[in-house]
Coordinates of C-alpha atoms in Angstrom, one line a residue:
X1 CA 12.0 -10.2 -29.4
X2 CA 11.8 -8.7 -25.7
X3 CA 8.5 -7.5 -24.7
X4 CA 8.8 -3.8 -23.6
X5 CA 7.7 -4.4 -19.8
X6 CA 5.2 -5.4 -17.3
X7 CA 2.7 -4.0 -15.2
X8 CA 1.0 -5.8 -12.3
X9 CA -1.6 -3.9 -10.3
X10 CA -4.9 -4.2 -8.5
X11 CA -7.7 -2.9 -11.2
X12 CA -7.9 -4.0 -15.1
X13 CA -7.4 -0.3 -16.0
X14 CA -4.7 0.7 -13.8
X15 CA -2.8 -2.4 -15.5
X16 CA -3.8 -1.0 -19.1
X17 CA -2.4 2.5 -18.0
X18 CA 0.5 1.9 -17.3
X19 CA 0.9 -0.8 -20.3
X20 CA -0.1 2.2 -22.5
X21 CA 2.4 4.4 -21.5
X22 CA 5.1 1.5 -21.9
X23 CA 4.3 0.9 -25.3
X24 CA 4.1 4.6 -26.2
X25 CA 8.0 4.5 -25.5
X26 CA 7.7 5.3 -21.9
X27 CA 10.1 3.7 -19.0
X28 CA 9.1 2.2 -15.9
X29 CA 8.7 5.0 -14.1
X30 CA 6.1 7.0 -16.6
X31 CA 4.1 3.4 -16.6
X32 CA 4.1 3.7 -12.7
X33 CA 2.6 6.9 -12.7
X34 CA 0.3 6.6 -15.3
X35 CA -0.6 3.9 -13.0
X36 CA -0.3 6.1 -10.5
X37 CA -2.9 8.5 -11.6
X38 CA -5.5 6.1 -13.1
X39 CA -5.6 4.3 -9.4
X40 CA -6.9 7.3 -8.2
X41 CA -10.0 6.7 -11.0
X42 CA -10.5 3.0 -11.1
X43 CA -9.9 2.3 -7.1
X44 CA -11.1 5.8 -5.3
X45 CA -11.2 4.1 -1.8
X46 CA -7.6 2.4 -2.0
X47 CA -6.2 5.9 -3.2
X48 CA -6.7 9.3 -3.9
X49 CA -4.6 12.6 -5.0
X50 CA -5.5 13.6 -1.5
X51 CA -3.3 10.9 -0.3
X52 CA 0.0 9.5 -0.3
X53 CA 2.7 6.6 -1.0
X54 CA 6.0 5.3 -1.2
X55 CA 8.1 4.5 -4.6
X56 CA 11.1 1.8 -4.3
X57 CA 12.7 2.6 -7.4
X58 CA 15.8 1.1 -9.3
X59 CA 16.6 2.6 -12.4
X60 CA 18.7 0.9 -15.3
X61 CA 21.7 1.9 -14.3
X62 CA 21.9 0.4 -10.5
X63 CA 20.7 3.1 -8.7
X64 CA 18.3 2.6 -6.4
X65 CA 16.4 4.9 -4.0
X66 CA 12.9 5.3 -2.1
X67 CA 10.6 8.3 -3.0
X68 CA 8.8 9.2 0.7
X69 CA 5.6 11.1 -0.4
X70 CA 3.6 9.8 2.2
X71 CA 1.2 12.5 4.5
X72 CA 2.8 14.6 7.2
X73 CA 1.1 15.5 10.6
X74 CA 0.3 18.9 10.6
X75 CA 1.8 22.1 11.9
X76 CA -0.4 23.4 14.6
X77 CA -3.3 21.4 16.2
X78 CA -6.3 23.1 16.9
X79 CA -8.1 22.2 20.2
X80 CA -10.3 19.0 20.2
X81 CA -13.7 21.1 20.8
X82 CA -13.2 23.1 16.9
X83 CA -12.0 19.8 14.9
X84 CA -14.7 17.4 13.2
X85 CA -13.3 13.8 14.3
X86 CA -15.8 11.2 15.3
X87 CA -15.6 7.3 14.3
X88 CA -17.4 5.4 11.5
X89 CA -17.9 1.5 11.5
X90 CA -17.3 -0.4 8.4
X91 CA -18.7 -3.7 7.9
X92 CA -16.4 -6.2 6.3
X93 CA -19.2 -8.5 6.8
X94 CA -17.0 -11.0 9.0
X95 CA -15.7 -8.7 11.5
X96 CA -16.9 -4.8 12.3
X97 CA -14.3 -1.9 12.6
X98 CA -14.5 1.2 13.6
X99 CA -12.6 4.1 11.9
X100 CA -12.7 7.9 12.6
X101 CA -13.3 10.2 9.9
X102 CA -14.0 14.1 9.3
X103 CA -11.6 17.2 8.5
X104 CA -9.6 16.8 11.7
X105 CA -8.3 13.1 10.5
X106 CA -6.8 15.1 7.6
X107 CA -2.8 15.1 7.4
X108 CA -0.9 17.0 4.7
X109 CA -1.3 14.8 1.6
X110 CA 1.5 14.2 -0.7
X111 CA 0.6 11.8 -3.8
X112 CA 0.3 15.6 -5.9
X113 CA 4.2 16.6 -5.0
X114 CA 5.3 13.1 -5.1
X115 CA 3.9 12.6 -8.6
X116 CA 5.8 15.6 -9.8
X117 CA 8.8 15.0 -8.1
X118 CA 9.2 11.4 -9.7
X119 CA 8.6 12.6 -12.6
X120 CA 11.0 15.4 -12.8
X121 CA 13.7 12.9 -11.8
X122 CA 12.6 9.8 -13.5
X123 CA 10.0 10.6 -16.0
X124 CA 10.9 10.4 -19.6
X125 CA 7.5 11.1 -21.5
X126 CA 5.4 14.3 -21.4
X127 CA 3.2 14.7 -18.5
X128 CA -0.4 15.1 -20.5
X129 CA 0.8 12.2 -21.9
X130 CA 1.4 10.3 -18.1
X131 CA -2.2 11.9 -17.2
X132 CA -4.5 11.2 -20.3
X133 CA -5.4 7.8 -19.5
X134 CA -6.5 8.1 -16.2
X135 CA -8.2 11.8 -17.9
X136 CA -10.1 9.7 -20.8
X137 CA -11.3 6.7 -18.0
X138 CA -12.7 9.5 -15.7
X139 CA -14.3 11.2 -17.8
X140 CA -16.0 8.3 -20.1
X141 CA -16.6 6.3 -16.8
X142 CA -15.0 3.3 -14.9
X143 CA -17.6 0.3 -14.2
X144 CA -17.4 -0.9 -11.0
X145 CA -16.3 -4.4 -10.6
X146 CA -16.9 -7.1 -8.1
X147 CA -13.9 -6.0 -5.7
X148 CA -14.3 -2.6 -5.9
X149 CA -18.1 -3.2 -5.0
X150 CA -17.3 -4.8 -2.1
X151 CA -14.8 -2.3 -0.8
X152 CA -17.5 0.4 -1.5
X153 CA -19.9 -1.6 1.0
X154 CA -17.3 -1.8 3.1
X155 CA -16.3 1.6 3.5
X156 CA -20.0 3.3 2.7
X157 CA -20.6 5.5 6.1
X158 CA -17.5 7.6 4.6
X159 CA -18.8 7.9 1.4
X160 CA -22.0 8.7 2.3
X161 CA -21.2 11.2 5.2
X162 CA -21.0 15.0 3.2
X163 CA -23.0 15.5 0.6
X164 CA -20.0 16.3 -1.8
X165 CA -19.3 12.6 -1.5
X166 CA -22.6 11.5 -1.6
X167 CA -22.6 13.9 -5.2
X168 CA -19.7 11.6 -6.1
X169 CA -20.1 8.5 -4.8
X170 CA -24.0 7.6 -4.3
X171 CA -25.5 5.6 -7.1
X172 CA -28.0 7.5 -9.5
X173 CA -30.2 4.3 -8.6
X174 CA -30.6 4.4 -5.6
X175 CA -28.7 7.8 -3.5
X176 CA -28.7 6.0 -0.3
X177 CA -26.2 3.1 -1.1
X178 CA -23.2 3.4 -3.4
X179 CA -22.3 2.5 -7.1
X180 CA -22.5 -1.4 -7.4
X181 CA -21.6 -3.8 -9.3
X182 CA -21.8 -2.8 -13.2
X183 CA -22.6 0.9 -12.6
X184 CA -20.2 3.3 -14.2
X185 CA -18.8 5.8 -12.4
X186 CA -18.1 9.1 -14.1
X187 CA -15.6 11.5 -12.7
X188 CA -15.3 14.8 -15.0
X189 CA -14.1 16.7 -12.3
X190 CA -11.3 14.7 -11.0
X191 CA -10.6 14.3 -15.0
X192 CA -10.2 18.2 -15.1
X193 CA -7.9 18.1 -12.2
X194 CA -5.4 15.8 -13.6
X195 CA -5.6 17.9 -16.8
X196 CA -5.3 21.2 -15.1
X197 CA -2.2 19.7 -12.4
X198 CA -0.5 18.4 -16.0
X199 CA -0.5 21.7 -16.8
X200 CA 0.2 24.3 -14.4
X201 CA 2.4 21.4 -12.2
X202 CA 2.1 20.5 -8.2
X203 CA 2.3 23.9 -7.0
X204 CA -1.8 24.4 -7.5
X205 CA -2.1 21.9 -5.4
X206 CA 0.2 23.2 -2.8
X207 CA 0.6 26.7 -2.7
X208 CA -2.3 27.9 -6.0
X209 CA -5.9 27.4 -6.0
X210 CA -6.3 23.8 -4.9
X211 CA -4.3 24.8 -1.8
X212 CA -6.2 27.6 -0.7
X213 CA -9.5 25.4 -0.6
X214 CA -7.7 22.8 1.4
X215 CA -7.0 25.7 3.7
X216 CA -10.4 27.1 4.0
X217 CA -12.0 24.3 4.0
X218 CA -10.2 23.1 6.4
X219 CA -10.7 26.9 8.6
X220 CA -14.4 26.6 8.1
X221 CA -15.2 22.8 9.0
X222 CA -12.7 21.3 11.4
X223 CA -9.8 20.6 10.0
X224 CA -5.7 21.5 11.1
X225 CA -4.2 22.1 8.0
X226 CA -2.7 25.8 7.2
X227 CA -0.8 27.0 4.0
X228 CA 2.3 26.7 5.6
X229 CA 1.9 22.5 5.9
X230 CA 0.9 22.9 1.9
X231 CA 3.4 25.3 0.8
X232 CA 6.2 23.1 2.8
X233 CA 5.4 19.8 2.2
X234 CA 8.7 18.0 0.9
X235 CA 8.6 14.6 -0.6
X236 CA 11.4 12.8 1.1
X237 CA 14.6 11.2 -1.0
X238 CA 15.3 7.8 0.9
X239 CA 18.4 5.3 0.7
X240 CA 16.8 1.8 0.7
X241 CA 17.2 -0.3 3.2
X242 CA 19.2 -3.5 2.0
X243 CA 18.5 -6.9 2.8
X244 CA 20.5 -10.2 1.7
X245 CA 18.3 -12.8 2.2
X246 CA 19.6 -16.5 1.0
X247 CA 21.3 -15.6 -2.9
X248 CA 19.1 -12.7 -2.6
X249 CA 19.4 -8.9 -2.5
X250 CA 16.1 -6.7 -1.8
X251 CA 15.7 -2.9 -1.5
X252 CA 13.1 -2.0 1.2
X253 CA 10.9 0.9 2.6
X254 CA 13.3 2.3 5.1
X255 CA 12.4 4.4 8.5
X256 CA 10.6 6.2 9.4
X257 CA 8.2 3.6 7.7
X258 CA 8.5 0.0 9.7
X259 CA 7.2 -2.3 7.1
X260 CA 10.7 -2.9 5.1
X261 CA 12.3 -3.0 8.6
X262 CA 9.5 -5.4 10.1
X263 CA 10.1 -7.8 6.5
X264 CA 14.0 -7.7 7.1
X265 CA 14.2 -9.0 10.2
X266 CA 11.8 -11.5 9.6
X267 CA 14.2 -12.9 6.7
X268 CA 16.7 -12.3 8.9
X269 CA 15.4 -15.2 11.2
X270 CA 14.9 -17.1 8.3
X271 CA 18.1 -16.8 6.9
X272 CA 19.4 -20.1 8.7
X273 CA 16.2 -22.3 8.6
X274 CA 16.0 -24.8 5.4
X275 CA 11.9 -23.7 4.8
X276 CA 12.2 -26.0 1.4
X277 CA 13.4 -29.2 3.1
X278 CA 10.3 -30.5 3.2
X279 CA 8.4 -28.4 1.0
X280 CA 6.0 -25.4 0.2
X281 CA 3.1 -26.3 3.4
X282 CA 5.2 -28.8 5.5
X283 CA 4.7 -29.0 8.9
X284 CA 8.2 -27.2 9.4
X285 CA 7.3 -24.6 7.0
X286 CA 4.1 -23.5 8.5
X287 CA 5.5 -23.8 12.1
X288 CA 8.5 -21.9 10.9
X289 CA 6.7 -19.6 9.2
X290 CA 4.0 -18.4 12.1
X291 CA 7.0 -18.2 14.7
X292 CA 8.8 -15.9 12.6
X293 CA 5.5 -13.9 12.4
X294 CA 5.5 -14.0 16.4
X295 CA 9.0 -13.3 17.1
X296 CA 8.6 -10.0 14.9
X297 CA 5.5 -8.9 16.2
X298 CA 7.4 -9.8 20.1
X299 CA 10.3 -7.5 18.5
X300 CA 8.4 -4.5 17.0
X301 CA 6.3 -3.9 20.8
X302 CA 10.0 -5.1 22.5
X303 CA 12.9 -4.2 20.6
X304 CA 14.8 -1.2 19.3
X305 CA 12.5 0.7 16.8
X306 CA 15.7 1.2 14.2
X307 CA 18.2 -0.9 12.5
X308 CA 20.0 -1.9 15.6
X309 CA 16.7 -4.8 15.3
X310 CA 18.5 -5.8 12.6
X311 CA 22.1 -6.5 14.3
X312 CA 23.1 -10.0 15.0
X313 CA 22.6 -9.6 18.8
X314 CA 18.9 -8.7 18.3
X315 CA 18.5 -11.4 15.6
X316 CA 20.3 -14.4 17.5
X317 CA 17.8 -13.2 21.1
X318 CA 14.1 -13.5 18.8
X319 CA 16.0 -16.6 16.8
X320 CA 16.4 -18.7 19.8
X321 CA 13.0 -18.6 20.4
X322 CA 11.9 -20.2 17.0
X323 CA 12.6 -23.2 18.1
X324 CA 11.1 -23.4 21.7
X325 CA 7.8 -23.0 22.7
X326 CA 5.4 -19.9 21.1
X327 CA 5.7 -17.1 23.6
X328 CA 2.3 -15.1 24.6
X329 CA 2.4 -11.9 23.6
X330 CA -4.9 0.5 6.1
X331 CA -7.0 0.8 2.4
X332 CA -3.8 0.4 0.0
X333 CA -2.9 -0.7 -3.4
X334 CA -0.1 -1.7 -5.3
X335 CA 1.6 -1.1 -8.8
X336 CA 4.7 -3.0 -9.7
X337 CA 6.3 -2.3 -12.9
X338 CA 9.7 -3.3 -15.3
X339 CA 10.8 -2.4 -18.2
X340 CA 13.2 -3.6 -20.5
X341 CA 16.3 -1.3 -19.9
X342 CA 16.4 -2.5 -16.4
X343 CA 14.3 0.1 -14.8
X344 CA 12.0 -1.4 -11.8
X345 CA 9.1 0.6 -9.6
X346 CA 7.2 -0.9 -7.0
X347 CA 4.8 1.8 -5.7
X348 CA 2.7 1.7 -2.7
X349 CA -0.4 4.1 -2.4
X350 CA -3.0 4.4 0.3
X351 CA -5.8 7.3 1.0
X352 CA -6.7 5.7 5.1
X353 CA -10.3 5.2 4.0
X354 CA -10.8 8.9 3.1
X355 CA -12.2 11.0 6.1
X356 CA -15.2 11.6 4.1
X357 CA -14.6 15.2 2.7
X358 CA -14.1 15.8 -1.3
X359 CA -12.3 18.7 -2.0
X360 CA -15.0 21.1 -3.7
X361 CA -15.0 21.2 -7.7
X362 CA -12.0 19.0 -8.0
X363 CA -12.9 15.2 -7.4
X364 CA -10.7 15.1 -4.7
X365 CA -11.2 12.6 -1.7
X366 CA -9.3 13.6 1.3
X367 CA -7.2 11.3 3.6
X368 CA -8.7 10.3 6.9
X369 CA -4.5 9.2 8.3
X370 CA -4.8 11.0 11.6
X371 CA -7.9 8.7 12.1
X372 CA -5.9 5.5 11.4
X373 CA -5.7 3.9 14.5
X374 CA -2.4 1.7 12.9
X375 CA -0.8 5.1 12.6
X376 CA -1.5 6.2 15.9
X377 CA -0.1 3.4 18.3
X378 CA 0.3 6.3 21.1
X379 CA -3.5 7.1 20.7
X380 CA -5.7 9.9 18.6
X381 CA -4.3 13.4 19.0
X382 CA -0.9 12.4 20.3
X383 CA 1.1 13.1 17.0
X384 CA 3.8 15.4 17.1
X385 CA 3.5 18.2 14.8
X386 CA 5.3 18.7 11.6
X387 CA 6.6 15.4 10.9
X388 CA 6.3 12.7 8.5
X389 CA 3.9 9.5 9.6
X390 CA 5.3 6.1 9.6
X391 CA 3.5 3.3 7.6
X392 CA 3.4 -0.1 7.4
X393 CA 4.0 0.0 3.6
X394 CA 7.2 -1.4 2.1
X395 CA 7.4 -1.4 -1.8
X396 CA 10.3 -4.1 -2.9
X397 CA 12.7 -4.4 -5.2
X398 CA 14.9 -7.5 -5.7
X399 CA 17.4 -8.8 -7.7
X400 CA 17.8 -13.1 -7.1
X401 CA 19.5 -15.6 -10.1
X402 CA 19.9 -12.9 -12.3
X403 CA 16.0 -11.6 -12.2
X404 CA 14.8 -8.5 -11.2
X405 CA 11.7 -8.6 -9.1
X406 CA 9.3 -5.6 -8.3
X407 CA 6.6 -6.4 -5.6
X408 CA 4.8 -4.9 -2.8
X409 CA 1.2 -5.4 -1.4
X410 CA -1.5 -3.7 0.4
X411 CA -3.1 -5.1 3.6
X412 CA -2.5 -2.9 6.5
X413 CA -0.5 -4.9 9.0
X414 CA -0.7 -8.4 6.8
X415 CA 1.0 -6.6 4.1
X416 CA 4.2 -7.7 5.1
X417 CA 3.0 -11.3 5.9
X418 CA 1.8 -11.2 2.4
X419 CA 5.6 -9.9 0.7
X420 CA 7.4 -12.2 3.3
X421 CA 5.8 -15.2 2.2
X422 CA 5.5 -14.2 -1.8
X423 CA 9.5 -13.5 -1.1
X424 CA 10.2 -17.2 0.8
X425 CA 8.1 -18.8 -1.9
X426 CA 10.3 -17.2 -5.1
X427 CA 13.3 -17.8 -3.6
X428 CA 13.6 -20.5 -0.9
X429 CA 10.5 -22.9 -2.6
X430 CA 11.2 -21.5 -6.4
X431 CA 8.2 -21.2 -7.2
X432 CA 6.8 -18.9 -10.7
X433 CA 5.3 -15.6 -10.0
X434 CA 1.9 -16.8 -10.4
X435 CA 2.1 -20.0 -8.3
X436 CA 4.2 -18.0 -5.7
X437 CA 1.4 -14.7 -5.3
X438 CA -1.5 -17.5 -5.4
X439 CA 0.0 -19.9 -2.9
X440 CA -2.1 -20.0 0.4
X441 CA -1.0 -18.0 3.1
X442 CA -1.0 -17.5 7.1
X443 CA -1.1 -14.5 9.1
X444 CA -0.2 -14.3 12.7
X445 CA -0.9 -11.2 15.3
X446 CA -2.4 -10.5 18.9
X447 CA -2.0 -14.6 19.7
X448 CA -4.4 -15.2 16.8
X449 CA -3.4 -17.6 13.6
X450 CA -5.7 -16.6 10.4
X451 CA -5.1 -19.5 7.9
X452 CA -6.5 -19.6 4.2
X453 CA -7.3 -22.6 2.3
X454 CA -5.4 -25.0 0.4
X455 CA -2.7 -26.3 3.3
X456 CA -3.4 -29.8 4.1
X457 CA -5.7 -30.7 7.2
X458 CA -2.8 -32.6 9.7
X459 CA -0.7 -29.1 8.8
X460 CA -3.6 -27.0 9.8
X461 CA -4.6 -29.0 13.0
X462 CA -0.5 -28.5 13.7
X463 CA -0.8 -24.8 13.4
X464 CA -4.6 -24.6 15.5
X465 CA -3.2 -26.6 18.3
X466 CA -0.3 -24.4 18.5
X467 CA -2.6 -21.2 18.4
X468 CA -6.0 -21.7 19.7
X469 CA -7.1 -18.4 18.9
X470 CA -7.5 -19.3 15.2
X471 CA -9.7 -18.4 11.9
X472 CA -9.9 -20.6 9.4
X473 CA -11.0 -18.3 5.9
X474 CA -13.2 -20.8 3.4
X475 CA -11.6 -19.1 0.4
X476 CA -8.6 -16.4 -0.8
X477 CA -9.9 -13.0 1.0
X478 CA -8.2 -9.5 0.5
X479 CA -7.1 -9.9 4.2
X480 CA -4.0 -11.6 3.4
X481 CA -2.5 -8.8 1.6
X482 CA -2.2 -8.3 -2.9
X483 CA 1.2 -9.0 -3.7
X484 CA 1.5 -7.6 -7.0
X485 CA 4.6 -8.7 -8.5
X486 CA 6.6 -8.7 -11.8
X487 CA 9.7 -10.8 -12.7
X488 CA 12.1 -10.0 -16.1
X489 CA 15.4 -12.3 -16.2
X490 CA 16.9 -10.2 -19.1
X491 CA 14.4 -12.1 -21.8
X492 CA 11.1 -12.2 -20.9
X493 CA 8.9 -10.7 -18.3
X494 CA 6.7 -12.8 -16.0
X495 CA 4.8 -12.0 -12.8
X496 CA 1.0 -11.8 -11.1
X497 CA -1.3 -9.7 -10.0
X498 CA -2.7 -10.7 -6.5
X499 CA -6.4 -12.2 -7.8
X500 CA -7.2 -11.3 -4.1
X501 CA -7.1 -8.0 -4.4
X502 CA -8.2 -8.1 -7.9
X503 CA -4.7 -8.3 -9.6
X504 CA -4.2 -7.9 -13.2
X505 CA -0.6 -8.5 -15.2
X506 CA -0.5 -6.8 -18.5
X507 CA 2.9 -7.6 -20.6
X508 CA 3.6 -5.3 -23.3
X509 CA 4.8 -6.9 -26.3

């Protein structure tokens, strides 16, 4: 008998969500957003209702289409002397970064009209019924596992910064660090949010109650946001972007987002190199692989910021130089979900790091994307108003040798190092799900070669003289992305979650 689905995400419980919807009769799309909604509980730093995402969705009957619910600058800006925007460093104990937080890093969220519009469209099962996981975990508590721990550490001058998020956040053993390891982490008040949005729908959050404390929140403390960037937020219908890559066909994040773009052309210079010749971590796969890495990077600063890049003028330029000599030049989680009528979601969340502000009485952490220096190429305070921010997130769907495939990954820019090289290993190295998501991987940016373990040492002495700059990572490490991924062949459903990101698959019998 064929199972029901699949879920592959980045926490136990998210997994179980969705599973539990599935089995209850729901489709892929209710399992996604149960997901959806219990992310929110189980990883608060990697997402938030305060947030936003992207949804690559194919339903049973062919059609496929991307769901654009990701945060939009706002309106008016106010001048730089009334906001509250200052920077943060977060300690990811081999490097230091500095992010900037407070109410003026706030941009419309979108996860709350998103998750309503999906489900009007797609959704197939009662909302209470898409909610009341996520509504029992909050409220009965989610310990916090090794991952999330870490993350917490990572992230802990946000979470410590206002004392609503300290009332949240700060461990009842000790108030000046976070929840650890082991602790349990109750949430009654985000579980009477998801209870009260189930029932009286996304408008609270946009226009009712929720909405006007954004707004005055946002008045009194710093922040840009007016009831007119609430009221007429839209989440955005997308056509995919297509890709045929080998016997292939993918459905990407299109623009304004750059990630599916960014993957597509990097398959597109792939297209005519044999990467299984000589196997899965040959010297002309690796080499291969980090000039294709380089040539897109050289192409996203140096070529046309549309799909002209993806022409075969612009392809045949950045292919040439694969074979010559190598030229010097955010927080996020994943949900990938099938079912057995044929419906596939790969969903793509991401909350910044929060800027540190919960939104009073609701459990709410609000986004810090106006602090995101990936989102701000052209430098803080330079965003044009009113208009939806590009990401680097790119939620995939594929169909290859009669399999559909739903994957996507977090990572801020290695995210789509992380799908490109899940994708090459699937289809040019057939590898399974699990061997393909646990492989080791490279990441190339700035001139500098990150390698993980597991490639043999003549292959990684190849790659280091090539790129000097190099770091050589002594174990799997959440840099490299989370690729989440689930594969169903019309049978049986098989897949991964990304154990780097703490990925869980759950199969529903």
């Amino acid at each position: 008998m064929t199972a029901k689905g699949a879920v592959a995400a980045g926490h136990p419980q998210t997994a179980e969500a969705g599973a539990l919807i599935l089995e209850a009769g729901g489709n892929a799309f209710d399992g996604a957003l149960a997901a959806l909604c219990m992310a929110c509980v189980a990883e608060p730093v990697l997402t938030s209702l305060g947030g936003g995402g992207f949804l690559t969705a194919r339903t049973a009957a062919g059609e496929t289409r991307v769901y654009d619910f990701f945060v939009q600058t706002p309106r008016r800006k106010r001048a730089l002397d009334e906001i509250e925007f200052y920077p943060i460093v977060a300690d990811f104990g081999t490097a230091k970064q500095e992010f900037h937080i407070g109410l003026g890093s706030l941009a419309t969220p979108g996860t709350v009209r998103g998750l309503f519009d999906m489900y009007r469209e797609l959704g197939s099962v009662p909302m209470r019924r898409i909610v009341e996981p996520a509504v029992a975990a909050a409220r009965e508590g989610v310990r916090v596992n090794h991952l999330q721990s870490y993350i917490f550490g990572v992230v802990a001058p946000i979470y410590l910064a206002t004392a609503g998020a300290r009332a949240l956040y700060a461990s009842p053993e000790d108030p000046k660090r976070l929840y650890g390891t082991g602790e349990r982490i109750r949430q009654p008040e985000l579980a009477d949010t998801l209870e009260w949005l189930a029932t009286e729908g996304d408008w609270l959050f946009h226009e009712g109650e929720m909405a006007r404390a954004i707004v005055a929140l946002c008045g009194h403390q710093g922040g840009q946001l007016g009831a007119e960037d609430l009221a007429g937020y839209r989440t955005c219908r997308r056509t995919p972007l297509r890709c045929d890559y080998r016997d292939a066909r993918l459905y990407l994040n299109p623009l304004p987002s750059s990630g599916g773009l960014l993957i597509a052309f990097a398959l597109a210079l792939l297209a005519k190199e044999d990467l299984g010749g000589g196997g899965f971590g040959a010297p002309e796969h690796l080499l291969t692989l980090a000039r294709v890495m380089e040539q897109t990077n050289l192409a996203r600063s140096t070529g046309p910021a549309d799909e002209q890049l993806l022409h075969d003028g612009w392809v045949a330029r950045y292919r040439r130089a694969l074979h010559g000599h190598p030229l010097a030049t955010r927080g996020t989680t994943q949900v990938s979900v099938l079912d057995a009528w044929g419906n596939a979601a790969s969903l793509t969340l991401s909350n910044g790091e929060g800027c540190g502000h919960v939104l009073p009485g609701t459990g709410i952490m609000l986004n810090n994307m106006l602090g995101e220096e990936d989102l701000n190429p052209q430098g803080f305070h330079c965003w044009r108003e009113d208009v939806r921010v590009s990401s680097m997130m790119a939620p995939a769907v594929a169909e290859h040798a009669g399999r559909l495939i739903a994957l996507g990954s977090g990572g801020s820019n290695r995210l789509r190092t992380a799908i490109l090289q899940t994708l090459c290993n699937l289809i040019d190295f057939g590898m399974p799900p699990d061997a393909a998501v646990e492989a080791p991987r490279i990441h190339l940016e700035r001139g500098k070669i990150s390698i993980e373990p597991g490639f043999a040492p003549d292959c990684v002495r190849l790659l280091t003289d090539h790129w000097p700059d190099h770091q050589l990572w002594h174990e799997p490490n959440l840099f490299f992305g989370g690729t989440h991924t689930v594969v169903f062949d019309g049978r049986r459903f098989v897949g991964a979650g990304d154990p780097r990101r703490g990925g869980v698959l759950r199969i529903v019998p």
